[in-house]
């Protein structure tokens, strides 16, 4: 119920970069593409199920409905400025997280029961090398199955990814 009051998400063009770098939304919500810069940009979105390419003059914004979920994040680019890139993940359920600068994340209000989650990285895709206490913690597609206790909290502890994995070329 706590997720029912959420509104859409905003992806802004600020100083020739997308802010924030990654956004998460749910089907039924909208995404506002905004241009706070003094020059024009476009937001060219490509996900597994959706493509949109909208031009935004200085100070303009446009809302787009997120109607279809995707299993992986899609890319948002500005075709006029190729260094500008962001990620957009659209899911049916509200249980996802984007890590902070230190790699921390929190997903709140998950109903009790068994859940499957996947770890994914913008440069490497599925994080199949996630480790806990030096042992491999995930399956081949970066997935784990966890049981959330009724009325409780599940702490996964400290998870690590070997630097070599992140440096490898696909």
Tab-separated table of C-alpha atoms in Angstrom:
chain	number	residue	atom	x	y	z
A	1	UNK	CA	0.000	0.000	0.000
A	2	UNK	CA	2.858	2.440	0.669
A	3	UNK	CA	3.756	2.361	-3.022
A	4	UNK	CA	0.262	3.259	-4.257
A	5	UNK	CA	0.716	6.994	-3.672
A	6	UNK	CA	3.948	7.238	-5.664
A	7	UNK	CA	3.907	9.540	-8.633
A	8	UNK	CA	6.054	9.275	-11.729
A	9	UNK	CA	9.779	9.826	-12.049
A	10	UNK	CA	11.787	12.673	-13.602
A	11	UNK	CA	14.857	12.465	-15.817
A	12	UNK	CA	16.354	15.927	-16.283
A	13	UNK	CA	18.947	17.318	-18.701
A	14	UNK	CA	21.321	19.355	-16.517
A	15	UNK	CA	24.670	20.730	-17.708
A	16	UNK	CA	24.644	18.362	-20.686
A	17	UNK	CA	24.130	15.231	-18.610
A	18	UNK	CA	21.129	13.263	-17.407
A	19	UNK	CA	20.177	13.637	-13.756
A	20	UNK	CA	19.855	11.180	-12.171
A	21	UNK	CA	22.063	8.717	-14.064
A	22	UNK	CA	19.619	5.852	-13.459
A	23	UNK	CA	15.876	5.843	-12.761
A	24	UNK	CA	13.354	3.179	-11.855
A	25	UNK	CA	9.641	3.350	-12.496
A	26	UNK	CA	6.621	1.106	-12.575
A	27	UNK	CA	4.093	0.409	-15.252
A	28	UNK	CA	1.215	2.813	-14.847
A	29	UNK	CA	3.496	5.638	-13.782
A	30	UNK	CA	4.814	8.316	-16.073
A	31	UNK	CA	8.326	9.547	-16.678
A	32	UNK	CA	8.885	13.266	-17.080
A	33	UNK	CA	11.670	14.100	-19.487
A	34	UNK	CA	12.830	17.575	-18.537
A	35	UNK	CA	15.376	19.981	-20.004
A	36	UNK	CA	16.809	22.443	-17.495
A	37	UNK	CA	19.616	23.438	-19.864
A	38	UNK	CA	19.706	26.553	-22.053
A	39	UNK	CA	20.176	24.451	-25.194
A	40	UNK	CA	18.016	21.818	-26.831
A	41	UNK	CA	18.333	18.100	-26.137
A	42	UNK	CA	16.446	14.979	-26.987
A	43	UNK	CA	15.635	11.916	-24.937
A	44	UNK	CA	15.971	8.825	-27.090
A	45	UNK	CA	14.742	5.904	-24.984
A	46	UNK	CA	15.243	2.302	-26.047
A	47	UNK	CA	14.110	-0.564	-23.799
A	48	UNK	CA	13.239	-4.145	-24.670
A	49	UNK	CA	9.573	-3.225	-25.176
A	50	UNK	CA	9.528	0.491	-25.850
A	51	UNK	CA	11.148	3.218	-27.921
A	52	UNK	CA	10.503	6.940	-27.652
A	53	UNK	CA	12.449	9.840	-29.116
A	54	UNK	CA	11.354	13.265	-27.955
A	55	UNK	CA	12.946	16.642	-28.645
A	56	UNK	CA	13.084	19.120	-25.801
A	57	UNK	CA	13.860	22.791	-26.255
A	58	UNK	CA	15.446	24.779	-23.445
A	59	UNK	CA	13.175	24.730	-20.394
A	60	UNK	CA	10.693	22.248	-21.883
A	61	UNK	CA	9.415	18.978	-20.441
A	62	UNK	CA	7.285	16.082	-21.619
A	63	UNK	CA	5.539	13.278	-19.724
A	64	UNK	CA	5.481	9.793	-21.223
A	65	UNK	CA	3.452	6.883	-19.837
A	66	UNK	CA	5.433	3.786	-18.864
A	67	UNK	CA	3.106	1.066	-20.075
A	68	UNK	CA	5.278	-2.037	-20.457
A	69	UNK	CA	7.715	-3.630	-18.049
A	70	UNK	CA	11.172	-4.708	-19.112
A	71	UNK	CA	13.387	-7.334	-17.571
A	72	UNK	CA	16.534	-5.218	-18.079
A	73	UNK	CA	17.233	-1.487	-17.946
A	74	UNK	CA	16.972	0.428	-21.183
A	75	UNK	CA	19.173	3.267	-22.371
A	76	UNK	CA	18.269	6.943	-22.620
A	77	UNK	CA	20.557	9.020	-24.855
A	78	UNK	CA	20.713	12.485	-26.292
A	79	UNK	CA	21.418	12.027	-30.000
A	80	UNK	CA	22.840	15.564	-30.209
A	81	UNK	CA	25.340	14.977	-27.370
A	82	UNK	CA	26.597	11.359	-27.514
A	83	UNK	CA	28.257	11.455	-24.071
A	84	UNK	CA	24.848	11.901	-22.424
A	85	UNK	CA	23.456	8.555	-21.294
A	86	UNK	CA	21.149	7.324	-18.543
A	87	UNK	CA	19.428	4.060	-17.629
A	88	UNK	CA	15.691	3.430	-17.216
A	89	UNK	CA	14.195	0.310	-15.654
A	90	UNK	CA	10.428	-0.198	-15.838
A	91	UNK	CA	8.900	-3.032	-13.808
A	92	UNK	CA	5.399	-4.153	-12.892
A	93	UNK	CA	6.295	-4.493	-9.208
A	94	UNK	CA	7.832	-1.792	-6.990
A	95	UNK	CA	10.610	-3.956	-5.551
A	96	UNK	CA	13.837	-2.745	-7.119
A	97	UNK	CA	16.735	-0.553	-6.047
A	98	UNK	CA	19.507	1.548	-7.509
A	99	UNK	CA	22.632	1.595	-5.372
A	100	UNK	CA	24.087	4.766	-3.943
A	101	UNK	CA	27.707	5.891	-4.488
A	102	UNK	CA	28.924	3.386	-1.878
A	103	UNK	CA	26.964	0.493	-3.379
A	104	UNK	CA	24.316	0.408	-0.648
A	105	UNK	CA	20.688	-0.293	-1.405
A	106	UNK	CA	17.439	-0.815	0.455
A	107	UNK	CA	14.099	-2.180	-0.723
A	108	UNK	CA	11.308	-1.509	1.735
A	109	UNK	CA	7.905	-3.049	2.448
A	110	UNK	CA	8.412	-6.312	0.597
A	111	UNK	CA	5.658	-8.767	1.541
A	112	UNK	CA	6.775	-11.869	3.423
A	113	UNK	CA	7.624	-14.872	1.292
A	114	UNK	CA	10.089	-16.115	-1.264
A	115	UNK	CA	11.425	-13.602	-3.802
A	116	UNK	CA	13.896	-13.765	-6.675
A	117	UNK	CA	16.168	-10.778	-7.312
A	118	UNK	CA	18.882	-10.065	-9.860
A	119	UNK	CA	22.009	-7.967	-9.617
A	120	UNK	CA	22.878	-6.014	-12.748
A	121	UNK	CA	25.618	-3.493	-13.639
A	122	UNK	CA	25.593	-0.898	-16.419
A	123	UNK	CA	28.949	-1.981	-17.865
A	124	UNK	CA	28.878	-5.731	-17.164
A	125	UNK	CA	25.232	-6.744	-17.320
A	126	UNK	CA	24.248	-9.532	-14.935
A	127	UNK	CA	26.556	-9.586	-11.919
A	128	UNK	CA	27.223	-13.303	-11.787
A	129	UNK	CA	30.286	-12.813	-9.576
A	130	UNK	CA	28.603	-11.343	-6.481
A	131	UNK	CA	30.234	-12.838	-3.393
A	132	UNK	CA	29.381	-13.021	0.289
A	133	UNK	CA	32.238	-13.815	2.667
A	134	UNK	CA	34.403	-14.864	-0.293
A	135	UNK	CA	31.887	-17.379	-1.681
A	136	UNK	CA	29.798	-16.992	-4.831
A	137	UNK	CA	26.370	-15.728	-3.803
A	138	UNK	CA	24.364	-15.582	-7.037
A	139	UNK	CA	23.396	-17.725	-10.013
A	140	UNK	CA	24.616	-17.362	-13.589
A	141	UNK	CA	22.237	-14.481	-14.356
A	142	UNK	CA	23.036	-12.629	-11.137
A	143	UNK	CA	19.982	-13.981	-9.376
A	144	UNK	CA	19.335	-14.929	-5.778
A	145	UNK	CA	16.260	-16.300	-4.068
A	146	UNK	CA	15.565	-14.947	-0.604
A	147	UNK	CA	12.852	-15.497	1.958
A	148	UNK	CA	11.549	-12.320	3.548
A	149	UNK	CA	10.300	-13.071	7.081
A	150	UNK	CA	6.805	-11.999	8.103
A	151	UNK	CA	7.082	-8.631	9.856
A	152	UNK	CA	10.856	-8.810	9.751
A	153	UNK	CA	13.888	-7.422	8.019
A	154	UNK	CA	16.285	-9.309	5.788
A	155	UNK	CA	19.859	-8.021	5.749
A	156	UNK	CA	22.013	-9.541	3.023
A	157	UNK	CA	25.149	-8.311	4.761
A	158	UNK	CA	28.186	-7.145	2.817
A	159	UNK	CA	28.253	-8.313	-0.788
A	160	UNK	CA	31.290	-7.815	-3.011
A	161	UNK	CA	32.151	-8.080	-6.685
A	162	UNK	CA	35.785	-8.768	-7.641
A	163	UNK	CA	37.323	-5.768	-9.397
A	164	UNK	CA	38.648	-8.042	-12.165
A	165	UNK	CA	35.089	-8.938	-13.145
A	166	UNK	CA	34.133	-5.288	-13.543
A	167	UNK	CA	37.263	-4.592	-15.605
A	168	UNK	CA	36.800	-7.508	-18.030
A	169	UNK	CA	35.630	-6.695	-21.522
A	170	UNK	CA	32.413	-8.422	-22.596
